[in-house]
Amino acid sequence: MPYASRKRTAALLTTAVLAAGALTACGGDEDGDVRKQSLEWEDCPAPSEAQGGGASPSPLPRGGDWQCATMRAPLDWSEPEGETIGIELIRVRSTGGGKSRIGSLIFNFGGPGGSGVTTLPAFGPEYETLRTRYDLVSFDPRGVGRSEPVECETASRLDAFFQKDGTPDDAQERAEYKQGLLDFNEACEDNSGEVLPHVRTTDAARDLDLMREVLGDDKLYYFGVSYGTELGGVYAHLFPKKVGRAVFDAVVDPTQDPEQGSLGQARGFQRALDNFAEDCASKPQEECPIGTDADDIKERITQLLADLEERSLPGIFPRRLTETAATGGIAQSLYSQDFWPYLTQALDEAYDGDGRTLLALADSMNGRNQSGEYSNMVAANTAINCSDDKPRYTVADVQRVLPRFREASPVFGDYLAWSMLNCADWPVAGAADHPDVSAPGAPPILVIGNTGDPATPYEGARRMAEALGPGVGVQITYRGEGHGAYDSGDTCVQDAVNGYLLDGKVPRSGTVCG
């Protein structure tokens, strides 16, 4: 899990099910004003390698073809009439017509680094109710997928990179770990140096406002998930009067610096693992063959990782299951309660010497498909995080915090602590300790926190609601498992979200669902 960070894990569950489309072309006025451009919507092609590959998106079950277009945006927003880049969009038209249609509802599913162009079609059927009054729209943020993608290492070098020890124990291992990060970051600069200074969340927020205008809406209607909540909060701060109806689900804590955020994730993933163990132990032995009780299950997991530190297991030939890969596979499985049976299976197999399923789960975490190619998710994630986050940590910083991280999580603590070094040698300076999301004057924004969320722990929802400001943040609690609440199927959450987005009904702040 070497690239886990406070925002790294925003869309990792979705990367396991990506199956959709991408690019087209755009047109505009010849005077160079990007706000006067018109989009040329066409059938979506198959996703590019950077988007994760796969087939072109299929029509929705209730009818509705996916269309794609490219929006031009300034590479450097401080020079709005200068060089432009393409931002890839996807949409499906509203089923409602005339006065019932409100506008475009724009989704960002997180990461940072996840392709919205591929993710929205994968989850499209779950938003059919919202489609009654909105065109559903998503996009590849700058640096992602087909939107001027950040490119770093080759697939073969990434295979080797993800085999490296992510929890170095001595001076030699620490030197190898740091060299691996340095090589990765230098490859990013060599291959994408021109775009790296321009992939901050503030840049993406300005792209969002351009998107709103080009799509013909006076206000931004927005659904942000995970890192998408941070993007939405930054947008609300920059353009409070342009916010329409907005929902933040699986909320990033905007008050934390990277160290605090990584420590929070250590607690969040450990809490989710504890919940998994309790649930498994409550089942008959044939359904839970990996331990006699919750404590035994967790002790066996810890021992498996310790054994893998000394000796890896056969995985997906020729790659082997290492401690690092196994930890990533376990983390991936905690994004949804639906994945828990796969974790049980993967652990049972690993105890018998077979590491294939855990390694396949780790591949999903890292954006690797079955053909051995990688999306650019990890590259984009690193570029955006390191451009956003001002702190640059040292080995001494990691060693200082390791005891607290280990106390927070004996399974994930070390990995998340060492991941603080990811940006140490990044070629672009970070912008701030944490994002500013204060949005005085903005309308109500629904902020939904899930008590069992591993990647964006529940406590962040309250802090986001408070940071947005009085009268803006409206907090809803979902008592459940997994990353996010709306897609859980909970009718209480869905009724609150649908009621606000479709009819403008603001639920009571403090509403508890689940």
Coordinates of C-alpha atoms in Angstrom, one line a residue:
M1 CA 0.0 0.0 0.0
P2 CA 2.9 2.4 -0.7
Y3 CA 0.8 5.2 -2.1
A4 CA -1.9 5.3 0.5
S5 CA -2.4 8.8 1.8
R6 CA -5.2 11.0 3.1
K7 CA -6.8 11.1 -0.3
R8 CA -5.1 8.2 -2.0
T9 CA -7.9 5.8 -1.4
A10 CA -10.8 7.8 -2.6
A11 CA -11.9 5.8 -5.5
L12 CA -10.1 2.4 -5.1
L13 CA -13.3 0.4 -4.8
T14 CA -14.5 1.9 -8.1
T15 CA -11.2 0.9 -9.8
A16 CA -12.3 -2.8 -9.2
V17 CA -15.3 -2.3 -11.4
L18 CA -14.4 0.3 -14.0
A19 CA -16.0 -0.5 -17.4
A20 CA -16.7 2.5 -19.6
G21 CA -15.7 5.1 -22.2
A22 CA -13.9 8.4 -22.9
L23 CA -12.8 10.9 -25.6
T24 CA -14.1 13.1 -28.4
A25 CA -13.5 16.5 -29.7
C26 CA -14.5 20.1 -28.9
G27 CA -15.1 23.3 -30.7
G28 CA -15.1 27.0 -29.7
D29 CA -14.9 30.6 -30.8
E30 CA -11.7 31.6 -32.6
D31 CA -11.1 34.5 -30.2
G32 CA -9.6 32.0 -27.7
D33 CA -12.3 32.6 -25.0
V34 CA -12.8 29.0 -23.6
R35 CA -16.0 30.1 -22.0
K36 CA -17.6 30.5 -25.4
Q37 CA -16.7 27.0 -26.6
S38 CA -19.3 24.5 -27.7
L39 CA -19.0 20.8 -26.9
E40 CA -19.2 18.2 -29.7
W41 CA -20.8 15.1 -28.1
E42 CA -20.1 11.8 -29.8
D43 CA -20.3 8.1 -29.0
C44 CA -17.7 7.1 -26.4
P45 CA -14.7 5.0 -27.5
A46 CA -13.2 2.3 -25.4
P47 CA -11.2 3.6 -22.4
S48 CA -7.5 4.3 -23.0
E49 CA -4.8 2.5 -21.1
A50 CA -4.5 5.5 -18.7
Q51 CA -8.2 5.2 -17.9
G52 CA -7.9 1.5 -17.1
G53 CA -8.8 -0.1 -20.4
G54 CA -12.0 -2.1 -21.1
A55 CA -14.9 -1.8 -23.4
S56 CA -17.0 1.2 -24.5
P57 CA -19.8 1.9 -22.1
S58 CA -23.1 0.1 -22.7
P59 CA -26.4 1.9 -22.7
L60 CA -28.2 2.1 -19.4
P61 CA -30.8 -0.6 -18.8
R62 CA -33.7 1.9 -18.9
G63 CA -32.3 3.4 -22.1
G64 CA -29.8 6.1 -22.5
D65 CA -26.6 6.2 -24.5
W66 CA -23.3 7.6 -23.2
Q67 CA -21.8 10.5 -25.0
C68 CA -18.3 11.9 -24.7
A69 CA -16.7 15.3 -25.4
T70 CA -13.6 17.3 -24.8
M71 CA -13.6 20.6 -23.1
R72 CA -10.7 23.0 -23.6
A73 CA -9.3 24.6 -20.4
P74 CA -6.3 26.7 -19.8
L75 CA -3.2 24.8 -18.8
D76 CA -2.3 27.6 -16.4
W77 CA -5.4 29.4 -15.0
S78 CA -3.2 32.4 -14.3
E79 CA -3.0 32.8 -18.1
P80 CA -6.6 32.0 -19.1
E81 CA -5.9 32.9 -22.8
G82 CA -2.7 30.9 -23.0
E83 CA -2.1 27.2 -23.9
T84 CA -5.0 24.9 -23.4
I85 CA -5.5 21.2 -22.5
G86 CA -8.5 18.9 -23.1
I87 CA -10.7 17.9 -20.2
E88 CA -12.6 14.7 -21.1
L89 CA -16.3 14.6 -20.2
I90 CA -19.0 11.9 -20.3
R91 CA -22.8 12.3 -20.0
V92 CA -26.1 10.6 -20.4
R93 CA -29.2 12.8 -21.0
S94 CA -32.0 13.2 -18.5
T95 CA -35.1 11.1 -18.9
G96 CA -37.2 14.1 -17.9
G97 CA -37.9 16.9 -20.4
G98 CA -39.0 20.5 -20.5
K99 CA -39.5 22.2 -17.1
S100 CA -38.8 19.0 -15.2
R101 CA -35.1 19.1 -16.2
I102 CA -32.9 21.1 -13.7
G103 CA -29.6 20.9 -15.5
S104 CA -26.4 18.8 -15.4
L105 CA -25.4 16.9 -12.2
I106 CA -21.6 16.6 -12.2
F107 CA -19.9 13.8 -10.4
N108 CA -16.4 13.4 -9.1
F109 CA -15.7 9.9 -7.6
G110 CA -12.5 10.7 -5.9
G111 CA -8.9 9.5 -5.8
P112 CA -7.5 11.9 -6.6
G113 CA -6.7 10.1 -9.8
G114 CA -9.9 8.2 -10.6
S115 CA -11.4 8.5 -14.0
G116 CA -14.9 9.8 -13.9
V117 CA -15.4 9.0 -17.5
T118 CA -15.0 5.3 -16.8
T119 CA -16.6 5.3 -13.3
L120 CA -19.9 7.0 -14.0
P121 CA -21.2 4.4 -16.5
A122 CA -20.2 1.6 -14.0
F123 CA -22.5 3.1 -11.4
G124 CA -25.0 4.8 -13.7
P125 CA -27.9 2.5 -12.9
E126 CA -27.7 3.5 -9.3
Y127 CA -28.4 7.1 -10.2
E128 CA -31.5 6.5 -12.4
T129 CA -33.7 8.4 -9.9
L130 CA -31.4 11.5 -10.2
R131 CA -31.5 11.2 -14.0
T132 CA -35.2 12.0 -14.0
R133 CA -34.3 15.7 -13.6
Y134 CA -30.6 15.9 -14.5
D135 CA -28.2 15.0 -17.3
L136 CA -25.6 12.8 -15.4
V137 CA -22.1 14.1 -16.2
S138 CA -18.6 13.2 -15.1
F139 CA -15.0 13.9 -16.2
D140 CA -11.4 13.0 -16.0
P141 CA -9.8 15.8 -13.9
R142 CA -6.6 17.3 -15.3
G143 CA -3.7 14.9 -15.0
V144 CA -6.1 11.9 -15.1
G145 CA -7.1 9.4 -17.8
R146 CA -7.5 11.3 -21.1
S147 CA -7.2 14.8 -19.6
E148 CA -3.5 15.4 -20.1
P149 CA -2.6 12.3 -18.1
V150 CA 0.4 12.4 -15.8
E151 CA 2.8 9.6 -16.9
C152 CA 5.5 8.2 -14.7
E153 CA 6.9 4.6 -14.7
T154 CA 6.3 1.8 -17.2
A155 CA 4.2 -1.2 -16.4
S156 CA 7.2 -3.4 -15.8
R157 CA 8.9 -0.9 -13.5
L158 CA 5.6 -0.5 -11.6
D159 CA 5.4 -4.3 -11.1
A160 CA 8.9 -4.1 -9.5
F161 CA 8.0 -1.0 -7.6
F162 CA 4.9 -2.6 -6.0
Q163 CA 7.0 -5.6 -5.0
K164 CA 9.3 -3.5 -2.9
D165 CA 9.1 -3.5 0.9
G166 CA 6.8 -0.7 2.0
T167 CA 7.8 -0.9 5.7
P168 CA 11.6 -0.7 5.8
D169 CA 13.2 -2.0 9.0
D170 CA 16.8 -1.0 8.7
A171 CA 19.1 1.5 7.0
Q172 CA 19.5 -0.5 3.8
E173 CA 15.8 -1.1 3.4
R174 CA 15.1 2.6 4.1
A175 CA 17.6 3.6 1.5
E176 CA 16.0 1.3 -1.0
Y177 CA 12.6 2.5 -0.2
K178 CA 13.6 6.2 -0.6
Q179 CA 15.4 5.4 -3.9
G180 CA 12.3 3.8 -5.2
L181 CA 10.2 6.9 -4.4
L182 CA 12.9 9.1 -5.9
D183 CA 13.0 7.1 -9.1
F184 CA 9.2 7.2 -9.4
N185 CA 9.0 11.0 -8.9
E186 CA 11.9 11.7 -11.3
A187 CA 10.1 9.6 -13.9
C188 CA 7.0 11.7 -13.4
E189 CA 9.0 14.9 -13.9
D190 CA 10.8 13.5 -17.0
N191 CA 7.5 12.4 -18.7
S192 CA 5.0 15.0 -17.5
G193 CA 7.0 18.0 -16.2
E194 CA 5.0 20.6 -18.1
V195 CA 1.6 19.6 -16.5
L196 CA 2.8 18.8 -13.0
P197 CA 2.6 22.5 -11.7
H198 CA -1.0 22.7 -12.9
V199 CA -2.9 19.7 -11.4
R200 CA -3.8 21.2 -8.0
T201 CA -7.3 20.9 -6.7
T202 CA -7.8 24.6 -7.1
D203 CA -7.0 24.1 -10.9
A204 CA -9.6 21.3 -11.0
A205 CA -12.1 23.6 -9.2
R206 CA -11.7 26.3 -11.8
D207 CA -12.2 23.6 -14.5
L208 CA -15.5 22.7 -12.7
D209 CA -16.7 26.3 -13.0
L210 CA -15.8 26.4 -16.7
M211 CA -17.6 23.1 -17.1
R212 CA -20.7 24.5 -15.4
E213 CA -20.8 27.4 -17.8
V214 CA -20.0 25.5 -20.9
L215 CA -22.8 23.0 -20.0
G216 CA -25.2 26.0 -19.8
D217 CA -26.0 26.0 -16.1
D218 CA -26.1 29.2 -13.9
K219 CA -25.3 27.1 -10.8
L220 CA -23.1 24.0 -10.2
Y221 CA -25.1 20.9 -9.3
Y222 CA -22.6 18.5 -7.9
F223 CA -22.2 15.1 -6.3
G224 CA -18.7 14.5 -4.8
V225 CA -17.5 11.2 -3.4
S226 CA -14.4 10.9 -1.2
Y227 CA -11.7 13.2 -2.6
G228 CA -14.5 14.6 -4.7
T229 CA -15.8 16.2 -1.4
E230 CA -12.5 18.1 -1.1
L231 CA -12.8 19.2 -4.7
G232 CA -16.4 20.3 -4.0
G233 CA -15.4 22.1 -0.8
V234 CA -12.6 24.0 -2.6
Y235 CA -15.1 24.9 -5.4
A236 CA -17.5 26.2 -2.8
H237 CA -14.8 28.3 -1.2
L238 CA -13.8 29.8 -4.6
F239 CA -17.3 30.2 -6.0
P240 CA -19.8 30.2 -3.1
K241 CA -22.4 32.2 -5.2
K242 CA -22.2 29.6 -8.0
V243 CA -23.0 26.6 -5.9
G244 CA -26.5 25.1 -6.6
R245 CA -27.4 21.9 -4.9
A246 CA -24.5 19.8 -3.8
V247 CA -23.9 16.5 -2.0
F248 CA -20.6 15.4 -0.4
D249 CA -20.5 11.6 0.4
A250 CA -17.5 9.8 2.1
V251 CA -16.1 13.0 3.3
V252 CA -12.4 14.0 3.4
D253 CA -11.5 15.9 6.6
P254 CA -10.3 19.3 5.3
T255 CA -8.8 20.4 8.6
Q256 CA -6.0 17.8 8.7
D257 CA -2.5 18.0 7.3
P258 CA -1.1 14.8 5.6
E259 CA 0.3 13.4 8.8
Q260 CA -3.0 13.8 10.6
G261 CA -4.9 12.4 7.7
S262 CA -2.7 9.3 7.3
L263 CA -3.0 8.6 11.1
G264 CA -6.8 9.0 10.7
Q265 CA -6.8 6.5 7.9
A266 CA -4.8 4.0 10.0
R267 CA -7.5 4.2 12.6
G268 CA -10.2 4.0 9.9
F269 CA -8.8 0.9 8.2
Q270 CA -8.2 -0.8 11.5
R271 CA -11.7 -0.1 12.6
A272 CA -13.0 -1.6 9.4
L273 CA -10.8 -4.6 9.8
D274 CA -12.1 -5.0 13.4
N275 CA -15.7 -4.9 12.1
F276 CA -14.8 -7.5 9.4
A277 CA -13.4 -9.8 12.0
E278 CA -16.4 -9.5 14.3
D279 CA -18.8 -10.2 11.4
C280 CA -16.8 -13.2 10.2
A281 CA -16.6 -14.7 13.6
S282 CA -20.4 -14.5 14.0
K283 CA -20.8 -16.8 11.0
P284 CA -20.6 -20.7 11.0
Q285 CA -17.1 -22.1 10.6
E286 CA -17.7 -23.2 7.0
E287 CA -18.4 -19.5 6.1
C288 CA -15.5 -18.2 8.3
P289 CA -12.6 -20.7 8.3
I290 CA -10.0 -18.1 9.1
G291 CA -10.2 -18.0 12.9
T292 CA -12.2 -19.0 16.0
D293 CA -13.1 -15.5 17.1
A294 CA -12.4 -11.9 16.2
D295 CA -9.2 -11.7 18.1
D296 CA -7.9 -14.9 16.6
I297 CA -8.8 -13.7 13.1
K298 CA -6.8 -10.5 13.6
E299 CA -3.9 -12.3 15.2
R300 CA -3.6 -14.7 12.3
I301 CA -3.7 -11.7 9.8
T302 CA -0.9 -10.1 11.7
Q303 CA 1.1 -13.3 11.8
L304 CA 0.5 -13.8 8.0
L305 CA 2.0 -10.4 7.3
A306 CA 5.0 -11.1 9.6
D307 CA 5.6 -14.4 7.8
L308 CA 5.4 -12.6 4.4
E309 CA 8.0 -10.1 5.6
E310 CA 10.4 -13.1 5.8
R311 CA 9.2 -15.2 2.8
S312 CA 6.8 -14.3 0.1
L313 CA 4.1 -16.7 -1.3
P314 CA 3.4 -17.7 -4.9
G315 CA 1.1 -15.2 -6.4
I316 CA 0.1 -14.5 -10.1
F317 CA 3.1 -15.9 -12.0
P318 CA 5.8 -14.6 -12.1
R319 CA 4.9 -12.2 -9.3
R320 CA 4.8 -13.2 -5.7
L321 CA 2.6 -12.1 -2.8
T322 CA 4.7 -9.9 -0.5
E323 CA 3.8 -8.3 2.8
T324 CA 3.3 -5.0 1.0
A325 CA 0.9 -6.5 -1.6
A326 CA -1.0 -8.5 1.0
T327 CA -1.6 -5.4 3.1
G328 CA -2.8 -3.6 0.0
G329 CA -5.1 -6.5 -0.9
I330 CA -6.6 -6.5 2.6
A331 CA -7.2 -2.7 2.5
Q332 CA -8.9 -3.0 -0.9
S333 CA -11.3 -5.5 0.5
L334 CA -12.5 -3.1 3.2
Y335 CA -14.0 -0.6 0.8
S336 CA -17.3 -2.4 0.7
Q337 CA -18.9 -5.0 2.9
D338 CA -19.7 -6.8 -0.3
F339 CA -16.0 -7.5 -0.7
W340 CA -15.7 -9.1 2.8
P341 CA -16.3 -12.6 1.4
Y342 CA -13.5 -12.2 -1.0
L343 CA -11.2 -11.2 1.9
T344 CA -12.2 -14.3 3.8
Q345 CA -11.5 -16.4 0.7
A346 CA -8.1 -14.7 0.0
L347 CA -6.9 -15.1 3.6
D348 CA -8.0 -18.8 3.7
E349 CA -6.1 -19.4 0.5
A350 CA -3.0 -17.5 1.7
Y351 CA -2.9 -19.6 4.9
D352 CA -2.7 -22.6 2.6
G353 CA 0.2 -21.1 0.6
D354 CA -1.8 -19.5 -2.3
G355 CA -1.4 -15.8 -2.7
R356 CA -3.2 -15.2 -6.0
T357 CA -6.5 -13.7 -4.7
L358 CA -4.8 -11.3 -2.3
L359 CA -2.4 -10.2 -5.1
A360 CA -5.4 -9.7 -7.5
L361 CA -7.0 -7.5 -4.8
A362 CA -3.7 -5.6 -4.5
D363 CA -3.6 -5.1 -8.3
S364 CA -7.0 -3.5 -8.1
M365 CA -5.7 -1.2 -5.4
N366 CA -2.9 -0.1 -7.7
G367 CA -4.9 0.2 -10.9
R368 CA -3.4 -2.9 -12.6
N369 CA -5.6 -4.8 -15.1
Q370 CA -5.4 -8.5 -15.9
S371 CA -3.3 -7.8 -19.0
G372 CA -0.6 -6.3 -16.9
E373 CA -1.2 -2.7 -17.8
Y374 CA -1.7 0.1 -15.3
S375 CA -4.0 3.0 -15.4
N376 CA -2.4 6.3 -14.5
M377 CA -4.3 6.4 -11.2
V378 CA -1.2 6.1 -9.0
A379 CA 0.7 8.7 -11.0
A380 CA -2.1 11.2 -11.0
N381 CA -2.8 10.6 -7.3
T382 CA 0.8 11.3 -6.4
A383 CA 0.9 14.4 -8.7
I384 CA -2.2 16.0 -7.3
N385 CA -1.5 15.2 -3.6
C386 CA 2.0 16.4 -3.8
S387 CA 1.0 19.6 -5.5
D388 CA -1.7 20.2 -3.0
D389 CA 0.1 19.3 0.2
K390 CA 2.8 21.7 1.5
P391 CA 4.5 19.4 4.1
R392 CA 7.6 17.5 3.0
Y393 CA 8.4 14.7 5.5
T394 CA 11.7 13.0 6.3
V395 CA 12.7 9.6 7.6
A396 CA 13.1 11.2 11.0
D397 CA 9.5 12.4 10.9
V398 CA 8.3 8.9 10.1
Q399 CA 10.3 7.4 12.9
R400 CA 8.9 10.0 15.3
V401 CA 5.3 9.1 14.5
L402 CA 5.7 5.3 14.0
P403 CA 4.7 4.5 17.6
R404 CA 1.4 6.4 17.3
F405 CA 0.6 4.8 13.9
R406 CA 1.4 1.3 15.2
E407 CA -0.9 1.9 18.2
A408 CA -3.6 3.1 15.8
S409 CA -3.3 0.0 13.6
P410 CA -0.9 -3.0 13.9
V411 CA -1.8 -3.9 10.3
F412 CA -1.8 -0.7 8.4
G413 CA 0.1 1.7 10.7
D414 CA 3.6 1.2 9.3
Y415 CA 2.5 1.5 5.7
L416 CA 0.6 4.7 6.2
A417 CA 3.4 6.2 8.2
W418 CA 6.0 5.4 5.6
S419 CA 3.7 6.7 2.8
M420 CA 4.3 10.2 4.3
L421 CA 7.6 10.2 2.3
N422 CA 5.9 10.0 -1.1
C423 CA 6.3 13.8 -1.8
A424 CA 9.7 14.2 -0.2
D425 CA 11.4 14.6 -3.6
W426 CA 8.5 16.0 -5.6
P427 CA 9.6 18.6 -8.2
V428 CA 6.7 21.0 -7.5
A429 CA 6.1 22.8 -4.2
G430 CA 2.9 21.9 -2.3
A431 CA 0.2 24.6 -1.9
A432 CA -1.0 24.4 1.7
D433 CA -1.1 22.3 4.9
H434 CA -4.8 21.6 4.2
P435 CA -7.5 23.0 1.9
D436 CA -9.6 26.0 2.6
V437 CA -13.3 25.0 2.2
S438 CA -15.0 27.9 4.0
A439 CA -17.9 29.0 1.9
P440 CA -19.9 31.9 3.5
G441 CA -22.9 32.7 1.3
A442 CA -23.2 29.3 -0.3
P443 CA -26.5 27.4 -0.1
P444 CA -26.8 24.2 2.0
I445 CA -24.5 21.3 1.1
L446 CA -25.3 17.8 2.3
V447 CA -22.3 16.2 4.1
I448 CA -22.7 12.5 4.6
G449 CA -20.4 10.5 6.9
N450 CA -20.3 6.7 7.2
T451 CA -19.4 5.4 10.7
G452 CA -17.6 2.4 9.2
D453 CA -15.7 4.1 6.4
P454 CA -12.1 3.0 6.3
A455 CA -10.7 5.5 3.8
T456 CA -12.4 8.8 4.9
P457 CA -13.1 8.2 8.6
Y458 CA -16.5 9.3 9.9
E459 CA -15.1 12.1 12.0
G460 CA -14.2 14.1 8.9
A461 CA -17.8 14.7 8.0
R462 CA -18.5 16.8 11.1
R463 CA -15.3 18.8 10.5
M464 CA -16.2 19.4 6.8
A465 CA -19.7 20.6 7.8
E466 CA -18.2 23.0 10.4
A467 CA -15.5 24.2 8.0
L468 CA -18.0 25.0 5.3
G469 CA -19.6 27.4 7.7
P470 CA -22.9 28.1 9.5
G471 CA -25.9 27.4 7.4
V472 CA -23.9 25.7 4.7
G473 CA -22.8 22.2 6.0
V474 CA -25.8 19.9 6.7
Q475 CA -24.5 16.7 8.3
I476 CA -26.1 13.3 7.8
T477 CA -24.8 10.2 9.6
Y478 CA -25.0 6.7 8.0
R479 CA -24.4 3.9 10.5
G480 CA -22.9 1.3 8.1
E481 CA -19.8 -0.2 6.5
G482 CA -17.8 0.6 3.5
H483 CA -16.6 3.7 1.6
G484 CA -19.6 6.0 1.0
A485 CA -23.3 5.9 1.9
Y486 CA -25.5 6.7 -1.1
D487 CA -24.5 3.5 -3.0
S488 CA -25.1 1.4 0.1
G489 CA -28.7 1.2 -0.9
D490 CA -29.9 2.7 2.4
T491 CA -33.3 4.2 1.7
C492 CA -32.9 6.9 4.4
V493 CA -29.7 8.2 2.9
Q494 CA -31.1 8.0 -0.7
D495 CA -34.3 9.7 0.2
A496 CA -32.5 12.6 1.8
V497 CA -30.1 13.0 -1.1
N498 CA -32.8 12.6 -3.8
G499 CA -35.2 14.9 -1.9
Y500 CA -32.6 17.7 -1.9
L501 CA -31.1 17.3 -5.4
L502 CA -34.5 16.8 -7.1
D503 CA -36.8 18.9 -5.0
G504 CA -34.6 21.2 -2.9
K505 CA -35.8 19.7 0.4
V506 CA -33.1 20.3 3.0
P507 CA -33.0 17.5 5.6
R508 CA -32.5 18.2 9.2
S509 CA -28.8 18.5 10.1
G510 CA -27.9 15.7 12.4
T511 CA -30.1 13.2 10.6
V512 CA -29.0 9.6 11.4
C513 CA -29.7 6.7 8.9
G514 CA -28.9 3.0 9.0

